Amino acid sequence: GTRFELVLPGLDQVAERAAGEAALEEVALWDARLSLFTRDSLVAHVNREAGARAVRVDAQTFALLEVCARLHAESDGAFDAALGGAMAAAGFRGEEA
């Protein structure tokens, strides 16, 4: 649901292109994990299954979720990575994942 654009200033176009392609691959990887707009994303899978059973996630995603939980606690709830319900209520979710 988010557009990404890279601006890579410099003189070495080959290195810039390689860095840009690597960055976009990383964006695609995390989008596949975290997108609320894709039914087969890891987050959609967790949202469907976690209420009924434990769901395994990769180490990087688990580490991210730990950071999110810590930030939620440290900000007294001002930071909330689990804002799917609010997004749906505001009409930003489209079809349920």
PDB file of C-alpha atoms in Angstrom:
ATOM      1  CA  GLY A   1       0.000   0.000   0.000  1.00  0.00           C
ATOM      2  CA  THR A   2       3.020   2.336  -0.052  1.00  0.00           C
ATOM      3  CA  ARG A   3       4.959   3.763  -2.973  1.00  0.00           C
ATOM      4  CA  PHE A   4       8.766   3.736  -2.785  1.00  0.00           C
ATOM      5  CA  GLU A   5      11.116   5.947  -4.712  1.00  0.00           C
ATOM      6  CA  LEU A   6      14.901   6.005  -4.505  1.00  0.00           C
ATOM      7  CA  VAL A   7      17.152   8.948  -5.310  1.00  0.00           C
ATOM      8  CA  LEU A   8      20.797   7.955  -5.345  1.00  0.00           C
ATOM      9  CA  PRO A   9      23.059  10.911  -6.111  1.00  0.00           C
ATOM     10  CA  GLY A  10      26.659  10.269  -7.018  1.00  0.00           C
ATOM     11  CA  LEU A  11      29.070   9.624  -9.821  1.00  0.00           C
ATOM     12  CA  ASP A  12      29.255   5.815  -9.866  1.00  0.00           C
ATOM     13  CA  GLN A  13      26.120   4.807 -11.759  1.00  0.00           C
ATOM     14  CA  VAL A  14      26.940   1.075 -11.632  1.00  0.00           C
ATOM     15  CA  ALA A  15      27.287   1.097  -7.842  1.00  0.00           C
ATOM     16  CA  GLU A  16      24.184   3.272  -7.479  1.00  0.00           C
ATOM     17  CA  ARG A  17      22.135   0.924  -9.634  1.00  0.00           C
ATOM     18  CA  ALA A  18      23.303  -2.106  -7.631  1.00  0.00           C
ATOM     19  CA  ALA A  19      22.514  -0.340  -4.342  1.00  0.00           C
ATOM     20  CA  GLY A  20      19.106   0.717  -5.648  1.00  0.00           C
ATOM     21  CA  GLU A  21      18.240  -2.785  -6.801  1.00  0.00           C
ATOM     22  CA  ALA A  22      19.341  -4.242  -3.448  1.00  0.00           C
ATOM     23  CA  ALA A  23      17.227  -1.669  -1.591  1.00  0.00           C
ATOM     24  CA  LEU A  24      14.149  -2.433  -3.694  1.00  0.00           C
ATOM     25  CA  GLU A  25      14.658  -6.178  -3.125  1.00  0.00           C
ATOM     26  CA  GLU A  26      14.683  -5.502   0.639  1.00  0.00           C
ATOM     27  CA  VAL A  27      11.496  -3.446   0.335  1.00  0.00           C
ATOM     28  CA  ALA A  28       9.842  -6.300  -1.604  1.00  0.00           C
ATOM     29  CA  LEU A  29      10.974  -8.835   1.024  1.00  0.00           C
ATOM     30  CA  TRP A  30       9.501  -6.831   3.919  1.00  0.00           C
ATOM     31  CA  ASP A  31       6.362  -6.029   1.932  1.00  0.00           C
ATOM     32  CA  ALA A  32       5.826  -9.776   1.424  1.00  0.00           C
ATOM     33  CA  ARG A  33       6.141 -10.224   5.189  1.00  0.00           C
ATOM     34  CA  LEU A  34       4.246  -7.225   6.496  1.00  0.00           C
ATOM     35  CA  SER A  35       1.678  -6.071   3.953  1.00  0.00           C
ATOM     36  CA  LEU A  36      -1.863  -5.786   5.249  1.00  0.00           C
ATOM     37  CA  PHE A  37      -3.000  -5.517   1.631  1.00  0.00           C
ATOM     38  CA  THR A  38      -1.758  -8.932   0.487  1.00  0.00           C
ATOM     39  CA  ARG A  39      -3.685 -12.037   1.556  1.00  0.00           C
ATOM     40  CA  ASP A  40      -0.599 -14.275   1.437  1.00  0.00           C
ATOM     41  CA  SER A  41       1.723 -12.005   3.459  1.00  0.00           C
ATOM     42  CA  LEU A  42       3.206 -13.318   6.687  1.00  0.00           C
ATOM     43  CA  VAL A  43       1.268 -10.758   8.737  1.00  0.00           C
ATOM     44  CA  ALA A  44      -2.024 -11.787   7.096  1.00  0.00           C
ATOM     45  CA  HIS A  45      -1.195 -15.414   7.927  1.00  0.00           C
ATOM     46  CA  VAL A  46      -0.360 -14.525  11.540  1.00  0.00           C
ATOM     47  CA  ASN A  47      -3.564 -12.477  11.863  1.00  0.00           C
ATOM     48  CA  ARG A  48      -5.637 -15.422  10.608  1.00  0.00           C
ATOM     49  CA  GLU A  49      -3.953 -18.144  12.669  1.00  0.00           C
ATOM     50  CA  ALA A  50      -2.517 -16.656  15.879  1.00  0.00           C
ATOM     51  CA  GLY A  51      -5.840 -16.590  17.720  1.00  0.00           C
ATOM     52  CA  ALA A  52      -6.077 -20.360  17.400  1.00  0.00           C
ATOM     53  CA  ARG A  53      -2.462 -21.524  17.660  1.00  0.00           C
ATOM     54  CA  ALA A  54       1.164 -20.454  17.878  1.00  0.00           C
ATOM     55  CA  VAL A  55       2.534 -19.268  14.544  1.00  0.00           C
ATOM     56  CA  ARG A  56       6.220 -19.501  13.617  1.00  0.00           C
ATOM     57  CA  VAL A  57       7.876 -16.484  12.021  1.00  0.00           C
ATOM     58  CA  ASP A  58      11.442 -15.951  10.852  1.00  0.00           C
ATOM     59  CA  ALA A  59      14.024 -14.455  13.224  1.00  0.00           C
ATOM     60  CA  GLN A  60      14.052 -11.016  11.584  1.00  0.00           C
ATOM     61  CA  THR A  61      10.273 -10.659  11.788  1.00  0.00           C
ATOM     62  CA  PHE A  62      10.294 -11.860  15.402  1.00  0.00           C
ATOM     63  CA  ALA A  63      12.982  -9.284  16.256  1.00  0.00           C
ATOM     64  CA  LEU A  64      10.909  -6.557  14.610  1.00  0.00           C
ATOM     65  CA  LEU A  65       7.828  -7.604  16.577  1.00  0.00           C
ATOM     66  CA  GLU A  66       9.864  -7.516  19.799  1.00  0.00           C
ATOM     67  CA  VAL A  67      10.962  -3.944  19.023  1.00  0.00           C
ATOM     68  CA  CYS A  68       7.349  -2.988  18.272  1.00  0.00           C
ATOM     69  CA  ALA A  69       6.191  -4.442  21.594  1.00  0.00           C
ATOM     70  CA  ARG A  70       8.950  -2.582  23.449  1.00  0.00           C
ATOM     71  CA  LEU A  71       8.107   0.726  21.718  1.00  0.00           C
ATOM     72  CA  HIS A  72       4.413   0.217  22.500  1.00  0.00           C
ATOM     73  CA  ALA A  73       5.235  -0.271  26.183  1.00  0.00           C
ATOM     74  CA  GLU A  74       7.749   2.585  26.350  1.00  0.00           C
ATOM     75  CA  SER A  75       5.361   5.023  24.638  1.00  0.00           C
ATOM     76  CA  ASP A  76       2.400   4.048  26.854  1.00  0.00           C
ATOM     77  CA  GLY A  77       0.583   2.807  23.750  1.00  0.00           C
ATOM     78  CA  ALA A  78       1.214   5.868  21.546  1.00  0.00           C
ATOM     79  CA  PHE A  79       3.131   3.604  19.131  1.00  0.00           C
ATOM     80  CA  ASP A  80       0.917   0.733  18.015  1.00  0.00           C
ATOM     81  CA  ALA A  81       2.019  -1.546  15.196  1.00  0.00           C
ATOM     82  CA  ALA A  82      -1.287  -3.434  15.524  1.00  0.00           C
ATOM     83  CA  LEU A  83      -3.462  -0.691  14.120  1.00  0.00           C
ATOM     84  CA  GLY A  84      -5.278  -2.874  11.597  1.00  0.00           C
ATOM     85  CA  GLY A  85      -8.651  -2.369  13.243  1.00  0.00           C
ATOM     86  CA  ALA A  86      -8.261   1.406  13.111  1.00  0.00           C
ATOM     87  CA  MET A  87      -7.187   1.230   9.461  1.00  0.00           C
ATOM     88  CA  ALA A  88     -10.223  -0.896   8.590  1.00  0.00           C
ATOM     89  CA  ALA A  89     -12.558   1.486  10.431  1.00  0.00           C
ATOM     90  CA  ALA A  90     -11.075   4.407   8.463  1.00  0.00           C
ATOM     91  CA  GLY A  91     -11.514   2.543   5.162  1.00  0.00           C
ATOM     92  CA  PHE A  92      -7.821   2.012   4.440  1.00  0.00           C
ATOM     93  CA  ARG A  93      -7.755  -1.787   4.447  1.00  0.00           C
ATOM     94  CA  GLY A  94      -9.844  -2.703   1.431  1.00  0.00           C
ATOM     95  CA  GLU A  95     -10.726  -6.420   1.498  1.00  0.00           C
ATOM     96  CA  GLU A  96      -9.865  -8.269   4.678  1.00  0.00           C
ATOM     97  CA  ALA A  97      -6.581 -10.177   4.400  1.00  0.00           C
TER      98      ALA A  97
END
